[in-house]
Amino acid sequence: MYFSKLRLINYRNFSHLTLDLRSGLIFLVGANGQGKTNLLEAMYLLAISKSYRSNAERELVARSPLGSERISETFNVAETIVDGEIERRDDRVRAIVGIRLEQRDGGDLVRKQIRINGARSTASGLVGWVKAVLFTADDIGLVHGSPSERRRFIDILISQLDRDYLGALQKYQKVISNRNHLLRSIRDRNASEAEVDFWDTQLLKEGRLVMERRLDVISQLAPLAIEAHSELCDGEALSIKYSPSVNKGSFEEALSQNKKEDLRAGVTLIGPHRDDLEVGLNGMPASQFSSRGQARTIALSLRLAEAAFLKQNSGDEPILLLDDVLSELDTRRRHQVLGVAASYQQAFVTTAEPALIMDSPVRAKDQLSVIDGNVGIYR
Ligand code: ATP
Ligand code: MG
């Protein structure tokens, strides 16, 4: 699939932008701070229905140089629109995310509205319509960061393919939060211990579903990551393994055995919300034993594997969004990545350094120059 149009209004440093896009490899070139990452973030927003780098959605709303949001004169609101048209194999999708800051006496309220082909939808309803894979410099956290970053990686990947998974995951997270709340009430003698059983039935049901899917997907993803990695650097051995916090077969037993400790801690200590993805390099844990460059290459391999997995398992190719992927790679790896990018129906590659694409072994379809929230197209 590919973006054929992107329209931004009052989004970060873009006040008004309308871009007509073509399929193929597209370079986004511009100096630091001009809006390249913002553009990829906007496209990814349409895939996962939230910003990958900000929990505070109000940050997406364009700010005027004085630091206050641009407020429309007719309404007492500031509205941000991210609007994209995506050509898929059999149809075309128009996805719109609108974020509105409504001024209230005591502050302002963030309201989000989502439309798919004109019809109102929800944030989780949007996931899966536009499939995209984003690589950014922060992805080094997939190797050096906490387990939660790796869980997020796996969860976004599966959710783009499997709506039931996203549903089970959301239910599971709700159960954990309710159960934790109850554990603390019991500790404070405001509830009885027997009440925990009610949550445990649901916790086991949704939890098992989540673990099953993770096991299945990670075992398919691992060989793809290893292959991508060996193409980037031969001689180094990558390994990827699902590392569940508890064995699925003994989940029920472990949960009841752990109840006393859960009560003491006031939180649920085992279950898929504590899972991890084990990443090894040359037989050692990559989280502890990998250099920055090695970790970056592993993270990139995981993203390329994610893309390959989506390509294999859905009827449509995902859109590749590669942010600043070229700057820390040697020439061989740089050329390899550009080759892979060009093999997708549409791939965006950003760089602040034109020299890094000058010797590209593959020709880009278009080159966009990003300057201070404006985009010029060179065809
Ligand atoms: P680099 O090459 O350094 O990665 P970039 O082109 O990727 O740069 P972006 O991160 O896309 O740059 O854009 C950063 C710019 O966007 C900064 O100047 C920042 O002030 C601006 N910006 C971010 N959020 C907002 C906002 N809500 N309103 C206005 N400007 C914003
Ligand atoms: Mg950037």
Short mmCIF file of C-alpha atoms and ligand atoms in Angstrom, two decimals:
data_model
loop_
_atom_site.label_atom_id
_atom_site.label_comp_id
_atom_site.label_asym_id
_atom_site.label_seq_id
_atom_site.Cartn_x
_atom_site.Cartn_y
_atom_site.Cartn_z
CA MET A 1 0.00 0.00 0.00
CA TYR A 2 1.09 3.60 -0.32
CA PHE A 3 0.17 7.12 0.68
CA SER A 4 -1.16 9.05 -2.29
CA LYS A 5 -2.02 12.16 -0.32
CA LEU A 6 -1.14 13.72 2.98
CA ARG A 7 -2.74 16.85 4.33
CA LEU A 8 -1.68 18.52 7.57
CA ILE A 9 -3.29 21.46 9.28
CA ASN A 10 -1.88 23.05 12.42
CA TYR A 11 0.22 19.99 13.03
CA ARG A 12 3.52 20.62 14.85
CA ASN A 13 5.57 22.98 12.61
CA PHE A 14 3.29 22.47 9.59
CA SER A 15 0.54 25.06 9.43
CA HIS A 16 -0.90 23.94 6.07
CA LEU A 17 0.50 21.21 3.92
CA THR A 18 -0.96 19.26 1.02
CA LEU A 19 1.28 16.63 -0.49
CA ASP A 20 0.54 14.45 -3.49
CA LEU A 21 2.64 11.35 -3.20
CA ARG A 22 3.64 8.52 -5.48
CA SER A 23 4.62 4.99 -4.72
CA GLY A 24 8.30 4.05 -4.67
CA LEU A 25 11.36 5.13 -2.75
CA ILE A 26 11.09 8.70 -1.50
CA PHE A 27 13.90 10.69 0.07
CA LEU A 28 13.06 13.41 2.57
CA VAL A 29 15.98 15.79 2.80
CA GLY A 30 16.35 18.82 5.04
CA ALA A 31 18.50 20.39 7.72
CA ASN A 32 17.97 19.65 11.42
CA GLY A 33 14.72 20.77 12.94
CA GLN A 34 12.84 21.35 9.64
CA GLY A 35 10.09 18.75 10.09
CA LYS A 36 11.29 15.46 8.57
CA THR A 37 10.59 13.39 11.68
CA ASN A 38 7.32 15.26 12.19
CA LEU A 39 6.18 14.13 8.72
CA LEU A 40 6.93 10.47 9.41
CA GLU A 41 5.29 10.77 12.82
CA ALA A 42 2.14 12.08 11.09
CA MET A 43 2.02 9.16 8.68
CA TYR A 44 2.62 6.68 11.48
CA LEU A 45 -0.11 8.37 13.50
CA LEU A 46 -2.56 7.21 10.82
CA ALA A 47 -1.30 3.63 11.26
CA ILE A 48 -1.31 3.29 15.03
CA SER A 49 -3.70 6.17 15.79
CA LYS A 50 -1.40 7.86 18.25
CA SER A 51 1.91 9.61 18.31
CA TYR A 52 4.85 7.25 18.77
CA ARG A 53 6.89 9.87 20.57
CA SER A 54 4.50 11.79 22.69
CA ASN A 55 1.91 10.70 25.18
CA ALA A 56 0.60 14.22 25.35
CA GLU A 57 -1.44 14.62 22.22
CA ARG A 58 -1.64 18.35 22.79
CA GLU A 59 2.03 18.53 21.75
CA LEU A 60 0.97 17.76 18.17
CA VAL A 61 -1.04 20.94 17.95
CA ALA A 62 0.95 23.68 16.20
CA ARG A 63 2.27 26.35 18.48
CA SER A 64 2.80 29.90 17.42
CA PRO A 65 6.24 31.44 17.99
CA LEU A 66 4.91 33.00 21.18
CA GLY A 67 4.32 29.53 22.55
CA SER A 68 0.55 29.53 22.59
CA GLU A 69 -1.59 27.29 20.39
CA ARG A 70 -3.09 28.81 17.29
CA ILE A 71 -6.70 29.36 18.08
CA SER A 72 -9.15 29.67 15.22
CA GLU A 73 -10.98 32.96 15.25
CA THR A 74 -14.44 31.63 14.66
CA PHE A 75 -14.42 28.89 17.24
CA ASN A 76 -12.88 28.81 20.63
CA VAL A 77 -10.75 25.84 19.59
CA ALA A 78 -7.39 24.96 18.10
CA GLU A 79 -7.70 22.12 15.67
CA THR A 80 -5.04 19.86 14.26
CA ILE A 81 -5.75 17.63 11.29
CA VAL A 82 -3.73 14.74 9.95
CA ASP A 83 -5.45 13.49 6.84
CA GLY A 84 -4.15 10.78 4.54
CA GLU A 85 -5.23 8.85 1.48
CA ILE A 86 -3.83 5.39 1.11
CA GLU A 87 -4.03 3.22 -1.97
CA ARG A 88 -4.32 -0.42 -1.03
CA ARG A 89 -4.32 -3.45 -3.26
CA ASP A 90 -8.08 -3.52 -3.68
CA ASP A 91 -9.31 -0.18 -2.42
CA ARG A 92 -8.47 3.29 -1.22
CA VAL A 93 -8.74 4.44 2.37
CA ARG A 94 -9.02 7.94 3.69
CA ALA A 95 -8.01 8.22 7.33
CA ILE A 96 -8.30 11.41 9.36
CA VAL A 97 -7.18 12.10 12.89
CA GLY A 98 -8.33 15.40 14.33
CA ILE A 99 -7.13 16.80 17.63
CA ARG A 100 -8.92 19.71 19.16
CA LEU A 101 -8.01 21.74 22.19
CA GLU A 102 -11.13 23.23 23.70
CA GLN A 103 -10.55 26.16 25.93
CA ARG A 104 -12.26 25.83 29.26
CA ASP A 105 -12.19 28.11 32.23
CA GLY A 106 -9.68 26.04 34.15
CA GLY A 107 -7.43 25.03 31.22
CA ASP A 108 -8.04 23.11 28.05
CA LEU A 109 -9.42 19.78 27.06
CA VAL A 110 -7.94 17.51 24.39
CA ARG A 111 -10.50 15.94 22.10
CA LYS A 112 -9.62 13.44 19.41
CA GLN A 113 -11.76 12.48 16.47
CA ILE A 114 -11.09 9.74 13.98
CA ARG A 115 -12.69 9.18 10.61
CA ILE A 116 -12.23 6.28 8.25
CA ASN A 117 -13.71 6.86 4.80
CA GLY A 118 -15.92 9.52 6.30
CA ALA A 119 -17.34 7.43 9.14
CA ARG A 120 -16.56 8.12 12.77
CA SER A 121 -14.31 5.57 14.40
CA THR A 122 -12.25 4.97 17.50
CA ALA A 123 -8.51 4.89 18.05
CA SER A 124 -8.37 1.10 18.12
CA GLY A 125 -10.80 0.96 15.17
CA LEU A 126 -8.22 2.74 13.02
CA VAL A 127 -5.37 0.30 13.76
CA GLY A 128 -4.89 -2.12 10.88
CA TRP A 129 -6.28 0.02 8.06
CA VAL A 130 -2.96 1.63 7.24
CA LYS A 131 -0.03 -0.67 7.82
CA ALA A 132 3.30 0.98 8.41
CA VAL A 133 6.65 0.24 9.97
CA LEU A 134 8.66 3.05 11.49
CA PHE A 135 12.34 3.02 12.34
CA THR A 136 13.78 5.86 14.39
CA ALA A 137 16.97 6.53 16.34
CA ASP A 138 15.00 5.84 19.55
CA ASP A 139 14.68 2.21 18.43
CA ILE A 140 17.99 1.53 20.10
CA GLY A 141 15.69 1.17 23.11
CA LEU A 142 14.52 -2.14 21.62
CA VAL A 143 17.92 -3.47 22.58
CA HIS A 144 19.18 -1.30 25.44
CA GLY A 145 15.81 -0.22 26.88
CA SER A 146 13.32 -1.83 29.25
CA PRO A 147 11.13 -4.89 28.46
CA SER A 148 8.13 -2.58 28.03
CA GLU A 149 9.67 -1.16 24.83
CA ARG A 150 10.05 -4.64 23.39
CA ARG A 151 6.50 -5.58 24.41
CA ARG A 152 5.24 -2.43 22.70
CA PHE A 153 7.09 -3.43 19.53
CA ILE A 154 5.48 -6.88 19.51
CA ASP A 155 2.05 -5.54 20.47
CA ILE A 156 1.95 -2.94 17.70
CA LEU A 157 3.12 -5.52 15.19
CA ILE A 158 0.44 -8.08 16.08
CA SER A 159 -2.29 -5.46 16.48
CA GLN A 160 -1.78 -4.26 12.91
CA LEU A 161 -2.71 -7.75 11.72
CA ASP A 162 -5.07 -9.06 14.32
CA ARG A 163 -7.93 -7.05 15.73
CA ASP A 164 -8.79 -9.80 18.25
CA TYR A 165 -5.31 -9.54 19.70
CA LEU A 166 -5.66 -5.81 20.31
CA GLY A 167 -9.04 -6.45 21.94
CA ALA A 168 -7.65 -9.19 24.21
CA LEU A 169 -4.67 -7.04 25.13
CA GLN A 170 -6.86 -4.09 26.07
CA LYS A 171 -9.15 -6.31 28.14
CA TYR A 172 -6.14 -7.90 29.81
CA GLN A 173 -4.69 -4.51 30.72
CA LYS A 174 -7.98 -3.43 32.20
CA VAL A 175 -8.23 -6.63 34.27
CA ILE A 176 -4.69 -6.11 35.60
CA SER A 177 -5.50 -2.57 36.62
CA ASN A 178 -8.75 -3.66 38.35
CA ARG A 179 -7.02 -6.58 40.03
CA ASN A 180 -4.19 -4.35 41.28
CA HIS A 181 -6.72 -1.92 42.66
CA LEU A 182 -8.47 -4.77 44.46
CA LEU A 183 -5.18 -6.14 45.84
CA ARG A 184 -4.55 -2.81 47.49
CA SER A 185 -8.10 -2.67 48.87
CA ILE A 186 -7.62 -6.11 50.41
CA ARG A 187 -4.32 -5.01 51.87
CA ASP A 188 -6.09 -2.03 53.43
CA ARG A 189 -8.84 -4.39 54.68
CA ASN A 190 -11.51 -2.82 52.50
CA ALA A 191 -12.24 -5.95 50.48
CA SER A 192 -12.09 -9.71 50.92
CA GLU A 193 -9.54 -12.03 49.37
CA ALA A 194 -12.17 -14.17 47.68
CA GLU A 195 -12.99 -11.32 45.31
CA VAL A 196 -9.69 -11.81 43.47
CA ASP A 197 -10.97 -15.00 41.85
CA PHE A 198 -13.44 -13.06 39.76
CA TRP A 199 -10.61 -11.16 38.04
CA ASP A 200 -8.36 -14.21 37.79
CA THR A 201 -10.74 -16.05 35.47
CA GLN A 202 -10.64 -13.17 32.99
CA LEU A 203 -6.97 -12.57 33.53
CA LEU A 204 -6.19 -16.17 32.59
CA LYS A 205 -8.47 -16.16 29.59
CA GLU A 206 -7.16 -12.96 27.97
CA GLY A 207 -3.62 -13.54 29.23
CA ARG A 208 -3.38 -16.96 27.58
CA LEU A 209 -4.62 -15.54 24.30
CA VAL A 210 -2.00 -12.79 24.39
CA MET A 211 0.79 -15.25 25.21
CA GLU A 212 -0.25 -17.66 22.48
CA ARG A 213 -0.19 -15.01 19.79
CA ARG A 214 3.10 -13.58 21.01
CA LEU A 215 4.74 -17.01 20.94
CA ASP A 216 3.43 -17.70 17.47
CA VAL A 217 4.41 -14.32 16.01
CA ILE A 218 7.84 -14.14 17.64
CA SER A 219 8.75 -17.59 16.37
CA GLN A 220 7.93 -16.42 12.82
CA LEU A 221 9.63 -13.07 13.33
CA ALA A 222 12.91 -14.47 14.68
CA PRO A 223 14.19 -16.07 11.45
CA LEU A 224 13.25 -12.92 9.51
CA ALA A 225 15.23 -10.76 11.96
CA ILE A 226 18.19 -13.11 11.83
CA GLU A 227 18.13 -13.03 8.04
CA ALA A 228 17.89 -9.23 7.91
CA HIS A 229 20.70 -8.97 10.42
CA SER A 230 23.02 -11.33 8.57
CA GLU A 231 22.49 -9.33 5.39
CA LEU A 232 23.57 -6.18 7.22
CA CYS A 233 26.58 -7.69 8.94
CA ASP A 234 27.95 -11.12 8.42
CA GLY A 235 29.88 -12.84 11.13
CA GLU A 236 27.65 -11.76 13.99
CA ALA A 237 24.97 -14.10 15.28
CA LEU A 238 21.65 -12.65 16.38
CA SER A 239 19.09 -14.62 18.37
CA ILE A 240 15.52 -13.66 19.22
CA LYS A 241 13.33 -15.54 21.66
CA TYR A 242 10.06 -15.00 23.42
CA SER A 243 10.68 -14.83 27.14
CA PRO A 244 7.32 -15.10 28.92
CA SER A 245 7.09 -14.09 32.56
CA VAL A 246 5.25 -17.33 33.27
CA ASN A 247 4.77 -20.62 31.48
CA LYS A 248 1.39 -20.72 29.76
CA GLY A 249 0.70 -24.27 30.95
CA SER A 250 1.26 -23.42 34.59
CA PHE A 251 -0.15 -19.90 34.53
CA GLU A 252 -3.19 -20.72 36.68
CA GLU A 253 -1.15 -22.54 39.27
CA ALA A 254 1.52 -19.84 39.40
CA LEU A 255 -1.10 -17.14 39.76
CA SER A 256 -2.65 -18.74 42.83
CA GLN A 257 0.75 -19.57 44.30
CA ASN A 258 1.79 -15.97 43.85
CA LYS A 259 -1.29 -14.45 45.46
CA LYS A 260 0.34 -13.75 48.82
CA GLU A 261 3.22 -11.90 47.18
CA ASP A 262 0.82 -10.02 44.92
CA LEU A 263 -1.09 -8.91 48.02
CA ARG A 264 2.06 -7.78 49.73
CA ALA A 265 3.22 -5.86 46.65
CA GLY A 266 -0.23 -4.51 45.80
CA VAL A 267 0.36 -5.40 42.13
CA THR A 268 0.12 -8.49 39.94
CA LEU A 269 3.67 -9.74 39.63
CA ILE A 270 3.34 -12.37 36.91
CA GLY A 271 1.62 -12.52 33.54
CA PRO A 272 2.15 -11.30 29.99
CA HIS A 273 2.36 -7.68 31.19
CA ARG A 274 5.81 -8.74 32.44
CA ASP A 275 6.90 -10.61 29.29
CA ASP A 276 10.07 -9.84 27.42
CA LEU A 277 11.73 -10.50 24.10
CA GLU A 278 15.16 -12.00 24.58
CA VAL A 279 17.69 -10.53 22.17
CA GLY A 280 21.10 -12.16 22.01
CA LEU A 281 24.22 -11.28 20.08
CA ASN A 282 26.94 -13.89 19.66
CA GLY A 283 25.49 -15.92 22.52
CA MET A 284 25.30 -13.05 25.02
CA PRO A 285 22.40 -10.80 26.03
CA ALA A 286 22.47 -7.87 23.61
CA SER A 287 21.02 -5.54 26.25
CA GLN A 288 24.30 -5.76 28.16
CA PHE A 289 26.80 -6.77 25.54
CA SER A 290 26.31 -4.71 22.41
CA SER A 291 27.88 -1.48 21.25
CA ARG A 292 25.74 1.44 20.10
CA GLY A 293 26.36 0.59 16.47
CA GLN A 294 25.58 -3.08 17.03
CA ALA A 295 22.40 -2.25 18.95
CA ARG A 296 21.29 0.10 16.21
CA THR A 297 21.83 -2.60 13.59
CA ILE A 298 19.84 -5.10 15.68
CA ALA A 299 17.01 -2.60 16.11
CA LEU A 300 16.97 -1.98 12.36
CA SER A 301 16.91 -5.75 11.71
CA LEU A 302 13.90 -6.06 14.01
CA ARG A 303 12.09 -3.32 12.07
CA LEU A 304 12.94 -4.87 8.71
CA ALA A 305 11.71 -8.20 10.09
CA GLU A 306 8.50 -6.50 11.22
CA ALA A 307 8.00 -5.19 7.68
CA ALA A 308 8.77 -8.56 6.13
CA PHE A 309 6.38 -10.24 8.55
CA LEU A 310 3.54 -7.84 7.71
CA LYS A 311 4.25 -8.31 4.02
CA GLN A 312 4.06 -12.10 4.38
CA ASN A 313 0.99 -12.17 6.56
CA SER A 314 -1.29 -9.52 5.11
CA GLY A 315 -2.44 -9.06 1.57
CA ASP A 316 -0.73 -5.68 1.39
CA GLU A 317 2.81 -4.44 1.81
CA PRO A 318 3.35 -2.09 4.73
CA ILE A 319 4.71 1.40 4.13
CA LEU A 320 8.29 1.83 5.35
CA LEU A 321 9.14 4.97 7.30
CA LEU A 322 12.88 5.08 7.95
CA ASP A 323 13.96 8.09 9.97
CA ASP A 324 17.61 8.99 9.84
CA VAL A 325 18.54 5.38 9.28
CA LEU A 326 21.60 6.11 7.15
CA SER A 327 23.72 8.31 9.35
CA GLU A 328 25.39 5.75 11.60
CA LEU A 329 25.86 3.00 9.05
CA ASP A 330 28.94 2.19 7.02
CA THR A 331 28.66 2.34 3.21
CA ARG A 332 27.92 -1.36 2.75
CA ARG A 333 25.10 -1.37 5.30
CA ARG A 334 23.77 1.93 4.00
CA HIS A 335 23.50 0.52 0.48
CA GLN A 336 21.93 -2.67 1.77
CA VAL A 337 19.20 -0.72 3.64
CA LEU A 338 18.47 1.44 0.62
CA GLY A 339 18.11 -1.69 -1.48
CA VAL A 340 15.62 -3.19 0.95
CA ALA A 341 13.68 0.09 1.16
CA ALA A 342 13.40 0.21 -2.63
CA SER A 343 11.88 -3.27 -2.65
CA TYR A 344 8.74 -2.02 -0.84
CA GLN A 345 5.82 -0.43 -2.60
CA GLN A 346 6.51 2.82 -0.79
CA ALA A 347 9.36 3.77 1.52
CA PHE A 348 10.33 7.13 3.00
CA VAL A 349 13.94 7.67 4.02
CA THR A 350 14.91 10.89 5.78
CA THR A 351 18.34 12.44 5.98
CA ALA A 352 19.87 15.73 7.02
CA GLU A 353 22.95 14.90 4.98
CA PRO A 354 22.44 14.78 1.18
CA ALA A 355 25.82 13.06 0.73
CA LEU A 356 24.35 9.92 2.30
CA ILE A 357 21.94 9.42 -0.58
CA MET A 358 24.13 10.78 -3.37
CA ASP A 359 25.79 7.40 -4.00
CA SER A 360 22.61 5.38 -3.53
CA PRO A 361 22.64 2.14 -5.54
CA VAL A 362 18.90 2.53 -6.14
CA ARG A 363 17.22 5.55 -7.66
CA ALA A 364 14.58 7.33 -5.65
CA LYS A 365 11.27 7.98 -7.34
CA ASP A 366 10.99 11.40 -5.72
CA GLN A 367 13.00 13.62 -3.48
CA LEU A 368 11.22 15.95 -1.08
CA SER A 369 13.01 18.83 0.53
CA VAL A 370 11.69 19.81 3.94
CA ILE A 371 12.28 23.40 4.98
CA ASP A 372 10.65 24.97 7.99
CA GLY A 373 7.35 23.15 7.75
CA ASN A 374 7.15 23.31 3.95
CA VAL A 375 7.85 20.61 1.42
CA GLY A 376 9.20 20.91 -2.12
CA ILE A 377 9.05 17.99 -4.54
CA TYR A 378 11.76 17.17 -7.09
CA ARG A 379 10.69 14.60 -9.60
P1 ATP B 1 16.52 16.41 12.61
O1 ATP B 1 17.29 16.36 11.33
O2 ATP B 1 17.26 17.16 13.66
O3 ATP B 1 16.02 15.10 13.08
P2 ATP B 1 13.81 17.03 11.74
O4 ATP B 1 13.73 17.63 10.38
O5 ATP B 1 13.49 15.62 11.88
O6 ATP B 1 15.27 17.35 12.33
P3 ATP B 1 11.53 17.49 13.39
O7 ATP B 1 11.81 16.76 14.62
O8 ATP B 1 10.62 16.89 12.42
O9 ATP B 1 12.93 17.89 12.70
O10 ATP B 1 10.97 18.94 13.67
C1 ATP B 1 11.37 19.62 14.78
C2 ATP B 1 10.79 21.01 14.71
O11 ATP B 1 9.38 20.96 14.89
C3 ATP B 1 11.39 21.81 15.83
O12 ATP B 1 11.82 23.04 15.33
C4 ATP B 1 10.23 21.96 16.78
O13 ATP B 1 10.26 23.17 17.46
C5 ATP B 1 9.05 21.92 15.84
N1 ATP B 1 7.81 21.53 16.56
C6 ATP B 1 7.56 20.39 17.24
N2 ATP B 1 6.32 20.40 17.78
C7 ATP B 1 5.77 21.58 17.44
C8 ATP B 1 4.51 22.19 17.69
N3 ATP B 1 3.54 21.60 18.40
N4 ATP B 1 4.29 23.44 17.18
C9 ATP B 1 5.24 24.05 16.44
N5 ATP B 1 6.45 23.52 16.17
C10 ATP B 1 6.71 22.31 16.65
MG MG B 2 14.43 14.05 12.85
#
